[in-house]
Coordinates of C-alpha atoms in Angstrom, one line a residue:
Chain A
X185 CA -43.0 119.4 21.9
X186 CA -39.7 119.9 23.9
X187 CA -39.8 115.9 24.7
X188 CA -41.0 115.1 21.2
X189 CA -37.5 116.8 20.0
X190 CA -35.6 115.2 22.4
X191 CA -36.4 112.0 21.4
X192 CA -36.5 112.6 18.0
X193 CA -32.5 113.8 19.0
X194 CA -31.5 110.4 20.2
X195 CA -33.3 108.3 17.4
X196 CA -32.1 109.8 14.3
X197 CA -28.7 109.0 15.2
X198 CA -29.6 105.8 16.4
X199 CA -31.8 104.9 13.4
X200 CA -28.5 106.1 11.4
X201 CA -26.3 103.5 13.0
X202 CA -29.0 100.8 12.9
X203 CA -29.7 101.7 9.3
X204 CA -26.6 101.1 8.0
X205 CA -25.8 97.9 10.4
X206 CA -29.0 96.8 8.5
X207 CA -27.6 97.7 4.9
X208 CA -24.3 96.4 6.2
X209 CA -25.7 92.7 6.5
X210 CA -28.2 93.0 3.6
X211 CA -25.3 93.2 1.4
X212 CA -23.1 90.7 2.9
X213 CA -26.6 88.7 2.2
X214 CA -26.9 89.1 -1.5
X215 CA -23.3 88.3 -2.0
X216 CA -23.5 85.2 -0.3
X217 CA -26.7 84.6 -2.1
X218 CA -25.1 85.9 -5.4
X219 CA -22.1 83.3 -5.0
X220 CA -24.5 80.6 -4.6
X221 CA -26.5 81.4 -7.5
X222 CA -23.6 81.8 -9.7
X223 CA -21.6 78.8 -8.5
X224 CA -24.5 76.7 -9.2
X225 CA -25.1 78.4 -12.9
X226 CA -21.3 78.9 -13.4
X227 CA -19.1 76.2 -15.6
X228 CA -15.8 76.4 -17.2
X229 CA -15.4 74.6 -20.4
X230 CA -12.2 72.2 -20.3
X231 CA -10.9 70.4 -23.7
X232 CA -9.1 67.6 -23.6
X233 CA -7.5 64.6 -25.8
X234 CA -7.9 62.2 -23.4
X235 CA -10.6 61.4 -21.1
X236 CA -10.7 63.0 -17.7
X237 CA -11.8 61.9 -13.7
X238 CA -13.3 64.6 -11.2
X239 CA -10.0 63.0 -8.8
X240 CA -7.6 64.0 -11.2
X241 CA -8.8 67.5 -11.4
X242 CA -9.7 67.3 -7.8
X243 CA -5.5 67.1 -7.4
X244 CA -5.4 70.5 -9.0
X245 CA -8.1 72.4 -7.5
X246 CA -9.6 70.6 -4.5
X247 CA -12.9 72.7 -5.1
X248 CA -13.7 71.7 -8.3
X249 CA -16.9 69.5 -7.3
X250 CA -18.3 68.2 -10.6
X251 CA -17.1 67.1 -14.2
X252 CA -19.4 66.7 -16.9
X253 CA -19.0 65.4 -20.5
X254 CA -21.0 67.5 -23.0
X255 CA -22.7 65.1 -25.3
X256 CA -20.3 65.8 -28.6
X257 CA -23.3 64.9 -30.7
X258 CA -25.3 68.1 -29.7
X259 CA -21.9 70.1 -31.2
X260 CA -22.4 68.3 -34.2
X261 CA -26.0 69.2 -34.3
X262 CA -25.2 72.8 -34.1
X263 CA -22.6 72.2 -36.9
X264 CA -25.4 70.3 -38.8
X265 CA -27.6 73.7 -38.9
X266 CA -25.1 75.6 -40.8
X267 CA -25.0 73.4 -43.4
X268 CA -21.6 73.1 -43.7
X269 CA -20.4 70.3 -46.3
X270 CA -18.9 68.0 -43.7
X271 CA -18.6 64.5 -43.2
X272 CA -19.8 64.6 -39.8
X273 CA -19.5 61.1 -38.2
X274 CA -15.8 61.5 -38.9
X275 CA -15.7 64.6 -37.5
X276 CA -17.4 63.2 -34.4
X277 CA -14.6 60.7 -34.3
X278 CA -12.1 63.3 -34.8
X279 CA -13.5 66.1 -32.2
X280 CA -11.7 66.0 -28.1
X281 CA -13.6 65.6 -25.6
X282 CA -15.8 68.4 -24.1
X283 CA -15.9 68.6 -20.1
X284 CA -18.3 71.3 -18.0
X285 CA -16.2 71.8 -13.9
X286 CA -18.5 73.5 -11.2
X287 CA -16.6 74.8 -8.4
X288 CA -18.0 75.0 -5.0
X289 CA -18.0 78.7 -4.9
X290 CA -17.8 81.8 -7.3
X291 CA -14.0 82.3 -8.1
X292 CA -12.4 85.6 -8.2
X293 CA -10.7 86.7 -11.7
X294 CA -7.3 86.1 -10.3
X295 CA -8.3 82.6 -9.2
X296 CA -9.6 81.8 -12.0
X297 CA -6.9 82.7 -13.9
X298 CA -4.3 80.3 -11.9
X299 CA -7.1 77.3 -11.9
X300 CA -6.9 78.2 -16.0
X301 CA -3.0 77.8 -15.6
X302 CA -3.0 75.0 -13.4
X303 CA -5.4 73.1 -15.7
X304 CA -3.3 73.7 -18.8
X305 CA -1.0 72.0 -17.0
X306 CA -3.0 69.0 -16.4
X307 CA -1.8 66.0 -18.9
X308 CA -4.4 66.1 -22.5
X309 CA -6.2 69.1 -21.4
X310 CA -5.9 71.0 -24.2
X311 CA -7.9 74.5 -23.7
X312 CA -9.7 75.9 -20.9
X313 CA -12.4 78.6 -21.9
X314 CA -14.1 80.6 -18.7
X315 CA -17.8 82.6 -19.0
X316 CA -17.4 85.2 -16.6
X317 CA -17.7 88.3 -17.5
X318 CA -21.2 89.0 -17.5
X319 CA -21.1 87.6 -13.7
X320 CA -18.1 89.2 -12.8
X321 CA -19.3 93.1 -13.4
X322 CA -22.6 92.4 -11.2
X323 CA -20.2 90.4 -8.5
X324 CA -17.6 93.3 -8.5
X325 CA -20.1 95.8 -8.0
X326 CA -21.6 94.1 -5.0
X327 CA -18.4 94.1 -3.3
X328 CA -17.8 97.3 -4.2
X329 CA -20.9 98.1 -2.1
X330 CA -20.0 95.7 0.6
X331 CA -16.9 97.9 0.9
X332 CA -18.6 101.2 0.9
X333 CA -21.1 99.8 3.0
X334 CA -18.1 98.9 5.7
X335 CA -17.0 102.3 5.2
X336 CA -19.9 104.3 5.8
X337 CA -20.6 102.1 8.7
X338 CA -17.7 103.0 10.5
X339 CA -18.5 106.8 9.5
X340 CA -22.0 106.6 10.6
X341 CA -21.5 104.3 13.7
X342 CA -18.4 107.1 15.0
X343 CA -20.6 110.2 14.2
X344 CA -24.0 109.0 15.4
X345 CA -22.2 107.7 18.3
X346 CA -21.3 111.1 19.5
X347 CA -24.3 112.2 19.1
X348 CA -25.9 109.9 20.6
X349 CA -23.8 110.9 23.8
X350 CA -24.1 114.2 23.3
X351 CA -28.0 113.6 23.6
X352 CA -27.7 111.8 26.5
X353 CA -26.0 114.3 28.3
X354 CA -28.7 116.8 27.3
X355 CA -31.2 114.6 29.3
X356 CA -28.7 114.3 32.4
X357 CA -28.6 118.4 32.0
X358 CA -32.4 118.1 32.0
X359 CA -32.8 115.7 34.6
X360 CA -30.3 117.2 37.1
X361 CA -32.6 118.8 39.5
X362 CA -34.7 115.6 39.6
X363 CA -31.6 113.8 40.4
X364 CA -29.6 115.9 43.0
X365 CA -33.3 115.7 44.7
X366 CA -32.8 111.8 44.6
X367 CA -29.3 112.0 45.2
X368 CA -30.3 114.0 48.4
X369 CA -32.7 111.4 49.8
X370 CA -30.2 108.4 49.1
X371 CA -31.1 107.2 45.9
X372 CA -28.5 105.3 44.1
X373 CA -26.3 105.9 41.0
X374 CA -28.3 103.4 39.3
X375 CA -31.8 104.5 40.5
X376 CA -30.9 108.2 39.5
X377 CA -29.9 107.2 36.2
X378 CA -33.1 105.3 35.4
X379 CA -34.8 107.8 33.8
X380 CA -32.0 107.9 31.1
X381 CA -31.9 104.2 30.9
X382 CA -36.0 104.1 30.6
X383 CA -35.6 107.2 27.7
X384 CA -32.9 104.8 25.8
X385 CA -34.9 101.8 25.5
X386 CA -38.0 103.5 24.2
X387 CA -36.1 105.6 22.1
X388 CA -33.9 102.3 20.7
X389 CA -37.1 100.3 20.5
X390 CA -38.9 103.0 18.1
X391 CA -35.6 103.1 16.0
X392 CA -35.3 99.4 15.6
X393 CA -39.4 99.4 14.4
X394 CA -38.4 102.2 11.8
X395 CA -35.4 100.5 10.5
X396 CA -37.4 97.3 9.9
X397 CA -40.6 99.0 8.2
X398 CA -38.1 100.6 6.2
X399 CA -36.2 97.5 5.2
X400 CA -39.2 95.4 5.2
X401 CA -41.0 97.1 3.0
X402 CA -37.9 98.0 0.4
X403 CA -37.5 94.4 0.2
X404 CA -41.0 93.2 -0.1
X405 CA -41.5 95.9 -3.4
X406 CA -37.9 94.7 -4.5
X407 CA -37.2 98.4 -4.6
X408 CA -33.8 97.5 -2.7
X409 CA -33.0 94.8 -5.5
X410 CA -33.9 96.9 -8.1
X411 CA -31.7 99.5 -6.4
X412 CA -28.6 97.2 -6.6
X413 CA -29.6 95.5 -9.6
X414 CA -29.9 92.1 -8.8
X415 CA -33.5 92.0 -9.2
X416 CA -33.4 87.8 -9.7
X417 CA -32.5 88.0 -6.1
X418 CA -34.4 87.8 -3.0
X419 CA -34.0 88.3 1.0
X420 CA -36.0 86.0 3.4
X421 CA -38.6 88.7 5.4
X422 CA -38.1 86.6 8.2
X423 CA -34.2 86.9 8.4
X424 CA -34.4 90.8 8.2
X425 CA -37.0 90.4 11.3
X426 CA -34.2 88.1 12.7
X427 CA -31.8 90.9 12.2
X428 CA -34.3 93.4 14.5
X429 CA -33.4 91.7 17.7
X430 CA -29.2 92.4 17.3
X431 CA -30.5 95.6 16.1
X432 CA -32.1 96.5 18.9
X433 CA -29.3 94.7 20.9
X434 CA -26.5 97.0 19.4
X435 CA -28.6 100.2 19.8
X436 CA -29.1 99.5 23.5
X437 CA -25.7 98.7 24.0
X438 CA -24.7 101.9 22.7
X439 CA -27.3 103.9 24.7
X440 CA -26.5 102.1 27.9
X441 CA -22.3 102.9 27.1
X442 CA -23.2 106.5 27.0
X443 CA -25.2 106.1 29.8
X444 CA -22.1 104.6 31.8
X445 CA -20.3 108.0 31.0
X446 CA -22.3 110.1 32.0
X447 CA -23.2 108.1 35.3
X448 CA -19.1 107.7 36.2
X449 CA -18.7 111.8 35.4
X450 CA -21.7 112.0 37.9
X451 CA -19.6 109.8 40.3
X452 CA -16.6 111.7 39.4
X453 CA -18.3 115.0 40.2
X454 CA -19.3 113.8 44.0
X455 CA -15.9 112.2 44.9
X456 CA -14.2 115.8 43.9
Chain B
X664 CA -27.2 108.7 78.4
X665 CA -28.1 109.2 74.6
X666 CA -25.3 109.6 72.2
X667 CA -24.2 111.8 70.1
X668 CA -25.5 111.9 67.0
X669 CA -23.6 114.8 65.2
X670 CA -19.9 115.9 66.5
X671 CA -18.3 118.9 65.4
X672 CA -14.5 119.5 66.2
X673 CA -13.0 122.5 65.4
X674 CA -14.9 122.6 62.4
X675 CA -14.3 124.9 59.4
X676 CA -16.8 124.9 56.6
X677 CA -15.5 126.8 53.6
X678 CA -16.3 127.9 49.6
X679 CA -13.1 128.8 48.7
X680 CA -9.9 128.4 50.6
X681 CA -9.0 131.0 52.7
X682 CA -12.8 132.4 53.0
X683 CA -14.4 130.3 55.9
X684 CA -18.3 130.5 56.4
X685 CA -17.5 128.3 60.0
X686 CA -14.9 128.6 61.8
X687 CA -13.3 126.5 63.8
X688 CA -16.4 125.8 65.7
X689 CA -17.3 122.5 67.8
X690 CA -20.1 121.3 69.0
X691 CA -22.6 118.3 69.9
X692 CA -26.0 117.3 68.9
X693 CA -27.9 114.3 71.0
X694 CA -29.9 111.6 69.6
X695 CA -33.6 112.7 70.4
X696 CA -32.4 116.5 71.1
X697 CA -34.2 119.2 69.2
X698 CA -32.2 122.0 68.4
X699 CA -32.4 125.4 66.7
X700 CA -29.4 126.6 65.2
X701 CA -29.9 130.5 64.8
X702 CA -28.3 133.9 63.4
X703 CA -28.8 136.7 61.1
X704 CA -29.0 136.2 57.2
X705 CA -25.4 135.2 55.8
X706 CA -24.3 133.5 58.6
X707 CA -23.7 130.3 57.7
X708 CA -26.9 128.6 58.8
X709 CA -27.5 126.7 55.5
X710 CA -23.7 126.1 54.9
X711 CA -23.9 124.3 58.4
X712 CA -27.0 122.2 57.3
X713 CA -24.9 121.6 53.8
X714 CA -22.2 120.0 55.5
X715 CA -24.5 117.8 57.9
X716 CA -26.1 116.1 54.8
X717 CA -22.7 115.6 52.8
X718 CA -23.3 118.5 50.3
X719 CA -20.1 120.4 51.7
X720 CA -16.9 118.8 53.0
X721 CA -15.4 120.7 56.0
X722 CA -12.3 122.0 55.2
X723 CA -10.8 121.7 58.5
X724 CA -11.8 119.9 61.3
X725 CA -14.1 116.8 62.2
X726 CA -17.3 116.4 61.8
X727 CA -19.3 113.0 62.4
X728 CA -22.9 112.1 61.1
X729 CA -24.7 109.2 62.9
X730 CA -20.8 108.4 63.5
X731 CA -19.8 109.0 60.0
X732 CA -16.8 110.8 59.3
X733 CA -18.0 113.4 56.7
X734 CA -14.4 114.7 55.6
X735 CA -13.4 111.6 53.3
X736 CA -17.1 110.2 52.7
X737 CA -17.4 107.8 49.6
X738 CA -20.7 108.8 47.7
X739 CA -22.3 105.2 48.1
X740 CA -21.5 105.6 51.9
X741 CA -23.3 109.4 51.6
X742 CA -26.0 107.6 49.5
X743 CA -26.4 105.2 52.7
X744 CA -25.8 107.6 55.4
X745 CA -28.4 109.7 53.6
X746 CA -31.6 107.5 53.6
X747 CA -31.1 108.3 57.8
X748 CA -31.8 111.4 57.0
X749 CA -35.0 113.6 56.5
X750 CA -34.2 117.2 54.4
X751 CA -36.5 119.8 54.5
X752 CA -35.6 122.9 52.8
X753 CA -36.6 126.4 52.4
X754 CA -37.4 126.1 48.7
X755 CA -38.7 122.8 49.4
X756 CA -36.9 121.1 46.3
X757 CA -40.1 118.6 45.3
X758 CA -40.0 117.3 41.6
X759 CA -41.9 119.1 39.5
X760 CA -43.1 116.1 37.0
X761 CA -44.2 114.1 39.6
X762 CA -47.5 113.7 41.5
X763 CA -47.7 114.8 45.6
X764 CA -48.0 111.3 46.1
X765 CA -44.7 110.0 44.3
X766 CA -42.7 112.8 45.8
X767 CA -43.7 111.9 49.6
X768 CA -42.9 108.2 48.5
X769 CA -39.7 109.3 47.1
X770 CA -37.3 108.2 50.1
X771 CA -39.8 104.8 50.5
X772 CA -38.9 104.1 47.1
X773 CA -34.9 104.4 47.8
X774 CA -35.5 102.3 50.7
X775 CA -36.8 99.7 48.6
X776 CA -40.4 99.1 50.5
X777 CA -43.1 97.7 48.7
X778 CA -46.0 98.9 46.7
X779 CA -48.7 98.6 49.3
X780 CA -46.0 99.8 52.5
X781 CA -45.3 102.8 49.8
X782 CA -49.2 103.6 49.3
X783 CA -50.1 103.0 52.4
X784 CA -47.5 105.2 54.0
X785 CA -47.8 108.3 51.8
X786 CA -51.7 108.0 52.8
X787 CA -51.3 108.3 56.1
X788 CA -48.5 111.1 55.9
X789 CA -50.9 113.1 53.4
X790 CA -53.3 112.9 55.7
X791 CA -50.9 114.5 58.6
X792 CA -50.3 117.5 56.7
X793 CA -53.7 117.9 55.9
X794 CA -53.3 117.0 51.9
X795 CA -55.2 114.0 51.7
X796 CA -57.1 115.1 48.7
X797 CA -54.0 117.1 46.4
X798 CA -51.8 113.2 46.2
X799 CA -52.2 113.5 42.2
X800 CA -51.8 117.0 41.9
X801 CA -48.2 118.4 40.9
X802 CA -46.0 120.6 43.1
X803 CA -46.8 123.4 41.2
X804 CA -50.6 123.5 41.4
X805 CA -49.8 123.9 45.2
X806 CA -49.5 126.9 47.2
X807 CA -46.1 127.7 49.0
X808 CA -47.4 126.3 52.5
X809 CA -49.0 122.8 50.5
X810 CA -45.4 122.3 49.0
X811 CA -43.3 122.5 52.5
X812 CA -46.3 120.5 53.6
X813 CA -45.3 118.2 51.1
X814 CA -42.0 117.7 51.7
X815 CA -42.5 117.6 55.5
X816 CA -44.3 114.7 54.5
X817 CA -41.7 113.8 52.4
X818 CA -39.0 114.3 55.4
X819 CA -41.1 111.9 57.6
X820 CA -41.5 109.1 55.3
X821 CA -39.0 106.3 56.5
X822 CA -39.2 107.3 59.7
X823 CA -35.4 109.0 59.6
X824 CA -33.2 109.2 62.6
X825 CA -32.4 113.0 62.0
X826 CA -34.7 115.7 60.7
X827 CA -32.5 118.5 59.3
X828 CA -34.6 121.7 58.5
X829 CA -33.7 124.9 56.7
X830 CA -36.0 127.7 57.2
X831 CA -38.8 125.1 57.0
X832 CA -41.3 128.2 57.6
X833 CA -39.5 131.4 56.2
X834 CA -42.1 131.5 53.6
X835 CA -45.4 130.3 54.8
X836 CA -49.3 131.5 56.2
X837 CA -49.4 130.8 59.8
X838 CA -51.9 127.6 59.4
X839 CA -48.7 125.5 57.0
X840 CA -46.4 127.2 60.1
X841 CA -48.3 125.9 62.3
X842 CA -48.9 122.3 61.1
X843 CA -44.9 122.1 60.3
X844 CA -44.2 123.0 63.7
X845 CA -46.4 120.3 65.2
X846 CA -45.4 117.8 62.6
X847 CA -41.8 118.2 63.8
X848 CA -42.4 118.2 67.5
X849 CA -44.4 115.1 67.2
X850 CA -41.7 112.7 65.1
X851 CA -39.4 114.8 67.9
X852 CA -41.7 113.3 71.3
X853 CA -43.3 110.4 69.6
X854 CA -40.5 109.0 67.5
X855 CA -37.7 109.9 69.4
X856 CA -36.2 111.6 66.2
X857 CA -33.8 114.3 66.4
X858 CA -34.3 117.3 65.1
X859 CA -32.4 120.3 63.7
X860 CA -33.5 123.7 62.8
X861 CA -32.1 126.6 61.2
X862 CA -34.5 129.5 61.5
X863 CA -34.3 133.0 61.9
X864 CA -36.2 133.0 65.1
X865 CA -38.0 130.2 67.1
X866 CA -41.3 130.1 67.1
X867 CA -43.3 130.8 70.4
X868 CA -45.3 128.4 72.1
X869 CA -43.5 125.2 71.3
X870 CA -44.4 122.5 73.7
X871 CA -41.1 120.7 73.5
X872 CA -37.9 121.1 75.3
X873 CA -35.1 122.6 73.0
X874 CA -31.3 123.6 72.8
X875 CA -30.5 126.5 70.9
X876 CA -27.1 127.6 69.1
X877 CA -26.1 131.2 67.7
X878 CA -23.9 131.7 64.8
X879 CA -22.4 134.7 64.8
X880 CA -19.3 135.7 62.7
X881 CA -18.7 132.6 62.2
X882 CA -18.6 130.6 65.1
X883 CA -21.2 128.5 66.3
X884 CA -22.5 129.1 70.3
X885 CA -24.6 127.8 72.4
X886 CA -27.1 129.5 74.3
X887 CA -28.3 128.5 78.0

C-alpha cells in the first residue's frame, strides 16, 4: 500500500506534465490542420476593370497562389431568378470582371487588411471583398487555446517538476539504509542510485500509457473535437502514438535530472 | 617481512572538535595479523573501526588503509578502497527487502562478477555458515545468530584483504559464536586475510596466534 502511494506520488505529477505536453501539441496540431483547411476553402473576391495575371498579383503578395475568373454568366443567372426587368446580355457586357485569390496559408485580420490595401492599389482593381469572419472566430479561439495551453504548460511543467523531486527525494529517504549498506561494501554512486533510476522508468512508462489511453480514446470518440469545437477536424491515431515516445523521452529526462540532484547532494554529503 | 596494512600516527578520532574519542594514538597492523582491539563500553572501539572503513575522518593525525591516506579520501577512492574490505557489524546491517542470497552476493555484485561466479559463490559461503537452506528467506525471518551468519558470509565474499569486525558475537547463542569464530580464523590461516576485532573480551580457545590492543581513556595500547 505504502509502495502503491509512492508511485502513485511520482506519476500524477508526471502524468500532469505529460498531459499537458500532449494537449500542448494537439493544439498546435488542429491549428496547423485548421490553416490548411481554411486556406484551401478560403477566397477573397477581387473586382476589376481590366483583366488580371496571378504574376501581377504575385508582385503584391508573393503568397497569393491562384486567380480564378468567376464565370460572370452564373451572376447573371442569379440576377435572372429575381426577375428583375433587365436587359441582361448588356448587362453582361457591362459587368467587371470577377476574380477568386487563394493564398497559401490562412491570413491573420491585420494581414488581410494590408493585402486589401495593397490590392486597391493594384491598377483596375476596383474592390476587394474578404469572407472571414465565420473562420476568423473559430481561428482566434484556437490560438487563444494554443496560448493558454503554453501557459499552463509552463505552470504545470514548474510545479509538477518540484514535485516530482520532492518524490524522489522521499525514495532516497526511503532507500538510505539500503544504500549506506552499499555504499559500505563499495558500491558506486551510480549502482546505489539504481533503485531510483529503476522506480523512474516504471513509474514514467505507466504515465506515458495513461496519457495516451486518455488522448487516444478522447480523440477516437471526437470528445476532444467536440470539446474545442472543431468537430470537422481530425488527429491521425498514429501521430498521437508517435507523440508517446518524446513523451516518455521528456518524463525520463526529468526523472533522471532529479535523480542527478539527489545523487550530487549524496556526493556532496560524503566529501563534507 | 609482511607490511603494514593499517598505520596510525598520532591519530585523533573526534565527533565534535575539542571532544576526542582517540587520542593521539599510533599504531600498526600487519598484513595477515589477527588482532583484537579491546576495552570497556564507550571507549572508542567502534569509532576506531569507523575510521578504518572511511566512515570518520581523523581529526588529527595519519592514518593509512591498505596505504591509503584516510584524512583527504575522495568518495570514488573510499568506494575503491572499500571493495578490499569485509564489514561485519554488531547489528549486522543486512537489507531487509532482499533475499540471504542477494545480501551475501552484495559485495560480488559491486565487484562486477558474473551471474554464475555470483551463484556459485554465495552457495558455497551459505553452506560455510551452515545456511544452505534459508538463501530465499529475508533477514528478518532469521534469528540474531542466522543474520551475523549472514553477513559473515557476506564479509567473506570477494575474498577481502582485511576483515574489520565490530562485536561480531556480542549478541549471539554459542553455536553462531562459535561458527563466526572459526569462519574468521580460517579466511585468517587459509587466506592469509587480516583480521580485526573489536570485542569486549576474546574468546577462549582460539587456535590462532593473535595481537591484542587496549583502549583505555582514549589511547590505544598494546598488550604483550
Amino acid at each position: 500500500m505504502k509502495s502503491l502511494k509512492n508511485h502513485i506520488s511520482l506519476i500524477i505529477p508526471l502524468f500532469a506534465i505529460l498531459f499537458a505536453v500532449e494537449f500542448y501539441l494537439i493544439v498546435d496540431r488542429l491549428i496547423a490542420s485548421y490553416e490548411t483547411k481554411l486556406s484551401n476553402d478560403y477566397s477573397i473576391i477581387v473586382v476589376a476593370q481590366k483583366p488580371l495575371t496571378l504574376e501581377e498579383l504575385r508582385v503584391v503578395d508573393p503568397e497569393i497562389t491562384a486567380l480564378k475568373q468567376i464565370d460572370a454568366t452564373l451572376i447573371i443567372n442569379r440576377l435572372k431568378q429575381n426577375s428583375l426587368n433587365l436587359d441582361y446580355d448588356e448587362l453582361q457586357g457591362l459587368l467587371p470582371s470577377f476574380y477568386r485569390l487563394y493564398l497559401s496559408s490562412f491570413p491573420s485580420t491585420q494581414k488581410l487588411q494590408e493585402l486589401k490595401e495593397q490590392l486597391l492599389k493594384v491598377e483596375g482593381i476596383s474592390r476587394v471583398e474578404t469572407f472571414t469572419k465565420t473562420h476568423q472566430r473559430i481561428y482566434n479561439f484556437l490560438l487563444f487555446i494554443k496560448s493558454i495551453s503554453k501557459l499552463f504548460l509552463a505552470i504545470i511543467f514548474v510545479t509538477s517538476a518540484m514535485l516530482v523531486f520532492k518524490q524522489i527525494e522521499v525514495w532516497n529517504l526511503e532507500h538510505q539504509e539500503r544504500m549506506y549498506i552499499m555504499a559500505l561494501f563499495g558500491a558506486p554512486l551510480w549502482m546505489r542510485n539504481a533503485i531510483l533510476v529503476k522506480l523512474s522508468i516504471i513509474d514514467t512508462t505507466i504515465s506515458t500509457l495513461l496519457v495516451y489511453g486518455f488522448y487516444s480514446y478522447m480523440v477516437s470518440s471526437g470528445s476532444l473535437m467536440r470539446l474545442l469545437g472543431v468537430e470537422d477536424l481530425t488527429i491521425d491515431q498514429a501521430q498521437i502514438a508517435g507523440d508517446m515516445l518524446w513523451l516518455f523521452g521528456i518524463g525520463l529526462m526529468i526523472s533522471m535530472i532529479n535523480i542527478i540532484i539527489v545523487a550530487s547532494r549524496q556526493y556532496k554529503m560524503a566529501t563534507t | 617481512m609482511s607490511k603494514n596494512v593499517i598505520v596510525a600516527k598520532d591519530l585523533t578520532l573526534a565527533y565534535k572538535p575539542n571532544v576526542p574519542i582517540i587520542k593521539e594514538s599510533s599504531f600498526k597492523i600487519r598484513s595477515g595479523e589477527f588482532v583484537f582491539v579491546t576495552g570497556p563500553s564507550g571507549s572508542g572501539k567502534s569509532t576506531l573501526m569507523k575510521s578504518f572503513y572511511g566512515e570518520l575522518r581523523p581529526q588529527s593525525g595519519i592514518l593509512q588503509i591498505g596505504g591509503v591516506m584516510m584524512q583527504d579520501i575522495k568518495p570514488s577512492k573510499l568506494a575503491f578502497l572499500r571493495k578490499y574490505l569485509g564489514i561485519i557489524f554488531q547489528d549486522y546491517k543486512l537489507i531487509k527487502d532482499w533475499t540471504v542470497k542477494k545480501n551475501v552476493m552484495l559485495p560480488l555484485l559491486i565487484a562486477g562478477y558474473s551471474k554464475e561466479v555470483c551463484d556459485s559463490q554465495t552457495a558455497r559461503l551459505l553452506k560455510h555458515v551452515h545456511l544452505q537452506d534459508k538463501g530465499d528467506y529475508y533477514p528478518l525471518e532469521l534469528s540474531g545468530g542466522e543474520q551475523q551468519r549472514v553477513a559473515m558470509a557476506r564479509a567473506l565474499a570477494h575474498n577481502p584483504v582485511i576483515i574489520l569486525a565490530d562485536e561480531p558475537t556480542g549478541n549471539l547463542d554459542e553455536y553462531s559464536s562459535r561458527v563466526i569464530w572459526r569462519l574468521l580464523e580460517g579466511a585468517n590461516e587459509q587466506l592469509g586475510t587480516t583480521v580485526v576485532v573489536m570485542t569486549h573480551s576474546i574468546p577462549p580457545n582460539l587456535e590462532v596466534p593473535y595481537r591484542h590492543y587496549y583502549i583505555e581513556e582514549g589511547k590505544v595500547y598494546e598488550i604483550a
